[in-house]
JSON list of C-alpha atoms in Angstrom, two decimals:
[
{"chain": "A", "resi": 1, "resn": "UNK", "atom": "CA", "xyz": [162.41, 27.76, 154.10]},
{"chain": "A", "resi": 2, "resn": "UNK", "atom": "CA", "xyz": [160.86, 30.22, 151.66]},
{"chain": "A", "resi": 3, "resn": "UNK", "atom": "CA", "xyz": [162.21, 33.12, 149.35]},
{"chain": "A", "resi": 4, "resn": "UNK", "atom": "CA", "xyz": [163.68, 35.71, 150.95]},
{"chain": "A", "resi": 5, "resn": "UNK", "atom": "CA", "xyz": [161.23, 38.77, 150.86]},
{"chain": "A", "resi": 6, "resn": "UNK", "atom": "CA", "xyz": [163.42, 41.03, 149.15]},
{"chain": "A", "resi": 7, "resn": "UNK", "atom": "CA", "xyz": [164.05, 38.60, 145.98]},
{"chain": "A", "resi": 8, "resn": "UNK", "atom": "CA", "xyz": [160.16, 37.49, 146.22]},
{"chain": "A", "resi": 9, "resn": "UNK", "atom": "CA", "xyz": [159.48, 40.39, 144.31]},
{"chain": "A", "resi": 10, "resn": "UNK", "atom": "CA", "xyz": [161.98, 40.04, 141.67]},
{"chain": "A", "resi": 11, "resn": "UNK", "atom": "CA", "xyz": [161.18, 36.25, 140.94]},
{"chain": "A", "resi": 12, "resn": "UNK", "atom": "CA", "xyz": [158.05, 36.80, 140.91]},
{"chain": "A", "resi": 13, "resn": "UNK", "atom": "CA", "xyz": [158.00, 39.59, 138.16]},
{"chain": "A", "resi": 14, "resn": "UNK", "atom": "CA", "xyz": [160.79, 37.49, 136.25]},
{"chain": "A", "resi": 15, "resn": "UNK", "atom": "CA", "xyz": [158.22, 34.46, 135.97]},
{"chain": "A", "resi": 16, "resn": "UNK", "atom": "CA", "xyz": [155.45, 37.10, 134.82]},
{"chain": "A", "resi": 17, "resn": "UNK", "atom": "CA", "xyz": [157.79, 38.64, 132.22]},
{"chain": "A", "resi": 18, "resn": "UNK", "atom": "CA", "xyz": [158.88, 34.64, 131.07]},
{"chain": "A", "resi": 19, "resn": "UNK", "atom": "CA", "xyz": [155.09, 33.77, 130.53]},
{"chain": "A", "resi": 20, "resn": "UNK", "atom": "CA", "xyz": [154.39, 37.02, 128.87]},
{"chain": "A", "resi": 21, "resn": "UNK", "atom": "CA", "xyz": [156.76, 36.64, 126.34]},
{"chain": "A", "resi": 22, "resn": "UNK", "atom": "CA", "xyz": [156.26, 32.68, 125.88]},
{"chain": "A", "resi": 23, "resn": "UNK", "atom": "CA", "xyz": [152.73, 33.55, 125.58]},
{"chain": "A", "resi": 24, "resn": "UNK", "atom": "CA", "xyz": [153.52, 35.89, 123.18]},
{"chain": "A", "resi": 25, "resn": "UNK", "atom": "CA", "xyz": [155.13, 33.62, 121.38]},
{"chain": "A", "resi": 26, "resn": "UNK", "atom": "CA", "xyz": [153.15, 31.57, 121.41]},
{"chain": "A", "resi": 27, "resn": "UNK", "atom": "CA", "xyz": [150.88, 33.13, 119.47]},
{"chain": "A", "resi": 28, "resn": "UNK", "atom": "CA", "xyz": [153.51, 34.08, 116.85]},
{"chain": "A", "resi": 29, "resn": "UNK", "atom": "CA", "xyz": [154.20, 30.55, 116.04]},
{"chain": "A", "resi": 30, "resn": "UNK", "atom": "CA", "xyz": [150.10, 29.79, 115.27]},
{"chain": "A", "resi": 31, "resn": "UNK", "atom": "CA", "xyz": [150.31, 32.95, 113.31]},
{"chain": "A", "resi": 32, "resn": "UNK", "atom": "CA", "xyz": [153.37, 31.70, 111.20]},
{"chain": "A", "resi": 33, "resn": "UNK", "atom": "CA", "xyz": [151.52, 28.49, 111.09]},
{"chain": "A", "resi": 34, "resn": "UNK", "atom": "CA", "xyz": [148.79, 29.88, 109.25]},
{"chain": "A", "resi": 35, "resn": "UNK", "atom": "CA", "xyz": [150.91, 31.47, 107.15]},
{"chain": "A", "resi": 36, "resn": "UNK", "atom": "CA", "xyz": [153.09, 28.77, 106.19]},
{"chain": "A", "resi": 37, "resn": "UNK", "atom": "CA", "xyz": [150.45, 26.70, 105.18]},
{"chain": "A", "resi": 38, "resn": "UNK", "atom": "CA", "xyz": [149.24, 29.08, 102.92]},
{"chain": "A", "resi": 39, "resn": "UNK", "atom": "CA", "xyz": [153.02, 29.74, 101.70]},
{"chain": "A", "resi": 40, "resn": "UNK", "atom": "CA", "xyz": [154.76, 26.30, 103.01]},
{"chain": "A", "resi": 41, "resn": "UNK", "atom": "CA", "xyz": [157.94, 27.18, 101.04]},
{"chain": "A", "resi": 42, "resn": "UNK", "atom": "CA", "xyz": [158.53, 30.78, 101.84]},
{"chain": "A", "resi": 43, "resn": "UNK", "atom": "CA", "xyz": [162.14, 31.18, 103.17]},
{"chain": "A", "resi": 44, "resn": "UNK", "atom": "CA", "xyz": [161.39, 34.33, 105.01]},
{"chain": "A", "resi": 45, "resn": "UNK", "atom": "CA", "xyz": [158.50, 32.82, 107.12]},
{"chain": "A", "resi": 46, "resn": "UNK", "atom": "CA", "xyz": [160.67, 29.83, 107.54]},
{"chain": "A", "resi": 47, "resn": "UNK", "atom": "CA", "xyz": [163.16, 32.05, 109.39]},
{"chain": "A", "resi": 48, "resn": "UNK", "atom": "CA", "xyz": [160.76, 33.66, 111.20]},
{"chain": "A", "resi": 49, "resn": "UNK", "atom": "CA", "xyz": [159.29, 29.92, 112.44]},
{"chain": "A", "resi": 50, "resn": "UNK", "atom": "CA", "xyz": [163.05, 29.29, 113.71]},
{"chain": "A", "resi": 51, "resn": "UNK", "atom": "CA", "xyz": [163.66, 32.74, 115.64]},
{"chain": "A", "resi": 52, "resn": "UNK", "atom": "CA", "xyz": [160.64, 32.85, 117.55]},
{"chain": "A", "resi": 53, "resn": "UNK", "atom": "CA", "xyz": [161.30, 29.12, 117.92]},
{"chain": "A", "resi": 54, "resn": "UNK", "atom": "CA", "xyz": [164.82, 29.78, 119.36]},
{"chain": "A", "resi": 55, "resn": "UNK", "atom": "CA", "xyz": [163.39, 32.79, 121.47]},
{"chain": "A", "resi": 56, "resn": "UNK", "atom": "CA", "xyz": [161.19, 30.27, 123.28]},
{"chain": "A", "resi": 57, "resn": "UNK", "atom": "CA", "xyz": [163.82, 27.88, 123.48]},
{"chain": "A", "resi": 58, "resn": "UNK", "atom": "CA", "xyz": [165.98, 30.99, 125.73]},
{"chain": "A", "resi": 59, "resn": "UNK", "atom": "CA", "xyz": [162.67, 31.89, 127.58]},
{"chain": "A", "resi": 60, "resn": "UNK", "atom": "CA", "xyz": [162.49, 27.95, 128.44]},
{"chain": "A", "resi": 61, "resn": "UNK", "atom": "CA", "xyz": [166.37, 28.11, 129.57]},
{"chain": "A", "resi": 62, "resn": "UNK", "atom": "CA", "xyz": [165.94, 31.66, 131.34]},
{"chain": "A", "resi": 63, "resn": "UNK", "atom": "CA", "xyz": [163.21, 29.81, 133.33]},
{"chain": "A", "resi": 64, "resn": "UNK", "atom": "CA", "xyz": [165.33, 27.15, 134.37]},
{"chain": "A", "resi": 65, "resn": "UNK", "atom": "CA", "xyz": [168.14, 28.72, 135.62]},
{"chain": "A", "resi": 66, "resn": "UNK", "atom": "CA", "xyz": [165.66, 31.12, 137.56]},
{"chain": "A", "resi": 67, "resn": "UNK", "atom": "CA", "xyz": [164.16, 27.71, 139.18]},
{"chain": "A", "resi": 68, "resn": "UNK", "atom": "CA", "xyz": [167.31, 26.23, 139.88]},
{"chain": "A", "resi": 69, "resn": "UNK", "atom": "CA", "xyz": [168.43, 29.55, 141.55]},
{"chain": "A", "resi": 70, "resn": "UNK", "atom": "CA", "xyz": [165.23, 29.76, 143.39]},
{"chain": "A", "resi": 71, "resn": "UNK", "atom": "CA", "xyz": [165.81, 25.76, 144.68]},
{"chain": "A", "resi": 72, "resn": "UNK", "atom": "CA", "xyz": [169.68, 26.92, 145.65]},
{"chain": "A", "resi": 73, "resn": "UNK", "atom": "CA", "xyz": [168.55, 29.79, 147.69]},
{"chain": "A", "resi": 74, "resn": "UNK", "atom": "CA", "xyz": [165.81, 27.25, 149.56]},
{"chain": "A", "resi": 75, "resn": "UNK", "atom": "CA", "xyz": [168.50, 25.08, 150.64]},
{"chain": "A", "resi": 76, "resn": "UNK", "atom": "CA", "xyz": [169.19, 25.38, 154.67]},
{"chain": "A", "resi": 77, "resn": "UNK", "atom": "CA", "xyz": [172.33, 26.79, 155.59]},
{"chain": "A", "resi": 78, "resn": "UNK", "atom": "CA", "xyz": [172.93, 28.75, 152.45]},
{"chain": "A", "resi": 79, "resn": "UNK", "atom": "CA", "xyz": [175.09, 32.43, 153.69]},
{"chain": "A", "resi": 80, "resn": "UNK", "atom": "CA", "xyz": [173.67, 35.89, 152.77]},
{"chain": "A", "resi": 81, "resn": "UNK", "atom": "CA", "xyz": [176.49, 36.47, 150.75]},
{"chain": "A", "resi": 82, "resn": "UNK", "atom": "CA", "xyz": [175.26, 33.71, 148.24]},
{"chain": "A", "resi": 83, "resn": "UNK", "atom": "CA", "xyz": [171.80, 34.91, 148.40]},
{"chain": "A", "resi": 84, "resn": "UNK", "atom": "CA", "xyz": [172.64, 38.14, 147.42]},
{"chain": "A", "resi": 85, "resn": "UNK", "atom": "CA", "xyz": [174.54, 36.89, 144.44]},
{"chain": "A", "resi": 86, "resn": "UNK", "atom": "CA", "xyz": [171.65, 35.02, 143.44]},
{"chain": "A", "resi": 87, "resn": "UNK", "atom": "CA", "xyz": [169.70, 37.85, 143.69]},
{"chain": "A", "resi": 88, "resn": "UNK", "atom": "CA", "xyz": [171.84, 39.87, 141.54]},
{"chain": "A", "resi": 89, "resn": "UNK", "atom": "CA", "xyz": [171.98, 36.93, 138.78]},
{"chain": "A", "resi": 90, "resn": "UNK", "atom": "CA", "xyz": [167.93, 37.01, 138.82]},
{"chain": "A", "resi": 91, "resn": "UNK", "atom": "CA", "xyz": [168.11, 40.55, 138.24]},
{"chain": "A", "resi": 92, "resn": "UNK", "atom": "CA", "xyz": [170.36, 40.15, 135.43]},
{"chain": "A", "resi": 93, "resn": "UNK", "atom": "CA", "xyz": [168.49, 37.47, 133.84]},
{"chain": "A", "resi": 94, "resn": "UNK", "atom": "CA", "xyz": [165.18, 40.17, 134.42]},
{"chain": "A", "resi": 95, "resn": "UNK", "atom": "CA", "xyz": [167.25, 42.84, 132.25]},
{"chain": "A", "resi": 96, "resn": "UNK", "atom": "CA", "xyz": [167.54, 40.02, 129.73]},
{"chain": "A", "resi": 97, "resn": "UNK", "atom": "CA", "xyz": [164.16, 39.02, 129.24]},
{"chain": "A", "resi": 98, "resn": "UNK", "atom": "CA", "xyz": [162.25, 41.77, 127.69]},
{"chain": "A", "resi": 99, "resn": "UNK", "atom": "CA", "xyz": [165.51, 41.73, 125.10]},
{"chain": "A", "resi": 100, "resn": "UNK", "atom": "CA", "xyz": [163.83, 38.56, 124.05]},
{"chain": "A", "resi": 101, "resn": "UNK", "atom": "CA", "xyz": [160.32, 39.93, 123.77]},
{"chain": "A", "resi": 102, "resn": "UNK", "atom": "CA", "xyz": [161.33, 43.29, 121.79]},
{"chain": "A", "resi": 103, "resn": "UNK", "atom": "CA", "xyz": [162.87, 40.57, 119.38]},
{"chain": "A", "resi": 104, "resn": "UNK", "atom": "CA", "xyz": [159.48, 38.42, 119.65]},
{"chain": "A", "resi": 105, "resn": "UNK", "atom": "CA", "xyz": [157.55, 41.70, 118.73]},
{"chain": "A", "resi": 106, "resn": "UNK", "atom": "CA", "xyz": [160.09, 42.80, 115.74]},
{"chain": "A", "resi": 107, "resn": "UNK", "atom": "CA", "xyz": [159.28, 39.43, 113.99]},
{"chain": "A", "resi": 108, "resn": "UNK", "atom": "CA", "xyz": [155.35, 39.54, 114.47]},
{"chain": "A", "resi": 109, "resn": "UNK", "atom": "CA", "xyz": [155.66, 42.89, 113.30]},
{"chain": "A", "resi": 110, "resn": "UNK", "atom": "CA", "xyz": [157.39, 41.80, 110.08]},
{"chain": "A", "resi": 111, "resn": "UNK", "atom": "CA", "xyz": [154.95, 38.92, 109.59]},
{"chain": "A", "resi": 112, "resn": "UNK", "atom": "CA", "xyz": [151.99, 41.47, 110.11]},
{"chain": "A", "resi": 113, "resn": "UNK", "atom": "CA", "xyz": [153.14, 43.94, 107.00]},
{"chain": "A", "resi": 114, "resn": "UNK", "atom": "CA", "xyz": [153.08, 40.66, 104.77]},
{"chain": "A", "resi": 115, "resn": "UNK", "atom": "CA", "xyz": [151.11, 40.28, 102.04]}
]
């Protein structure tokens, strides 16, 4: 069995928006890296290093719960009714996700206007 077509699209720009923003931060972290070494006790950096660290952490979580759903609605024999509610959580977790990556941005901004 495969997706239904009218969640397709919405998993599929969920799992683009999750590796944009783990991407992202991705490249935070080696930033803060550099940084840190150059400053290893700075508390600020330090706290910066443990928010984008806990915003990939969610991204991770957000892209579990978006495979599990995926795996549910696979399943034979699973009614429209629960496929639509599935649906609707995806969406929700979509609305969710570029919270994380405005966050993701505020902190590389921050780092950025560092001296």
């Amino acid at each position: 069995m495969s997706i239904p077509s009218d969640i397709r699209p919405l998993v599929n720009e969920l799992y683009q928006v999750l590796n944009d923003t783990e991407r992202q931060a991705t490249q935070g972290l080696f930033a803060l890296r550099t940084a840190m070494s150059l400053f290893p006790e700075n508390e600020i950096l330090m706290q910066y290093f443990s928010s984008i660290s806990n915003f990939q952490f969610c991204v991770e979580g957000t892209r579990l719960q978006a495979e599990n759903i995926v795996n549910n609605i696979l399943l034979a024999g699973v009614p429209d009714e629960d496929v639509q509610k599935a649906g609707d959580y995806l969406a929700a977790l979509l609305h969710l996700a570029p919270e994380v990556k405005i966050m993701i941005d505020k902190v590389i901004e921050k780092l950025e206007v560092l001296p």
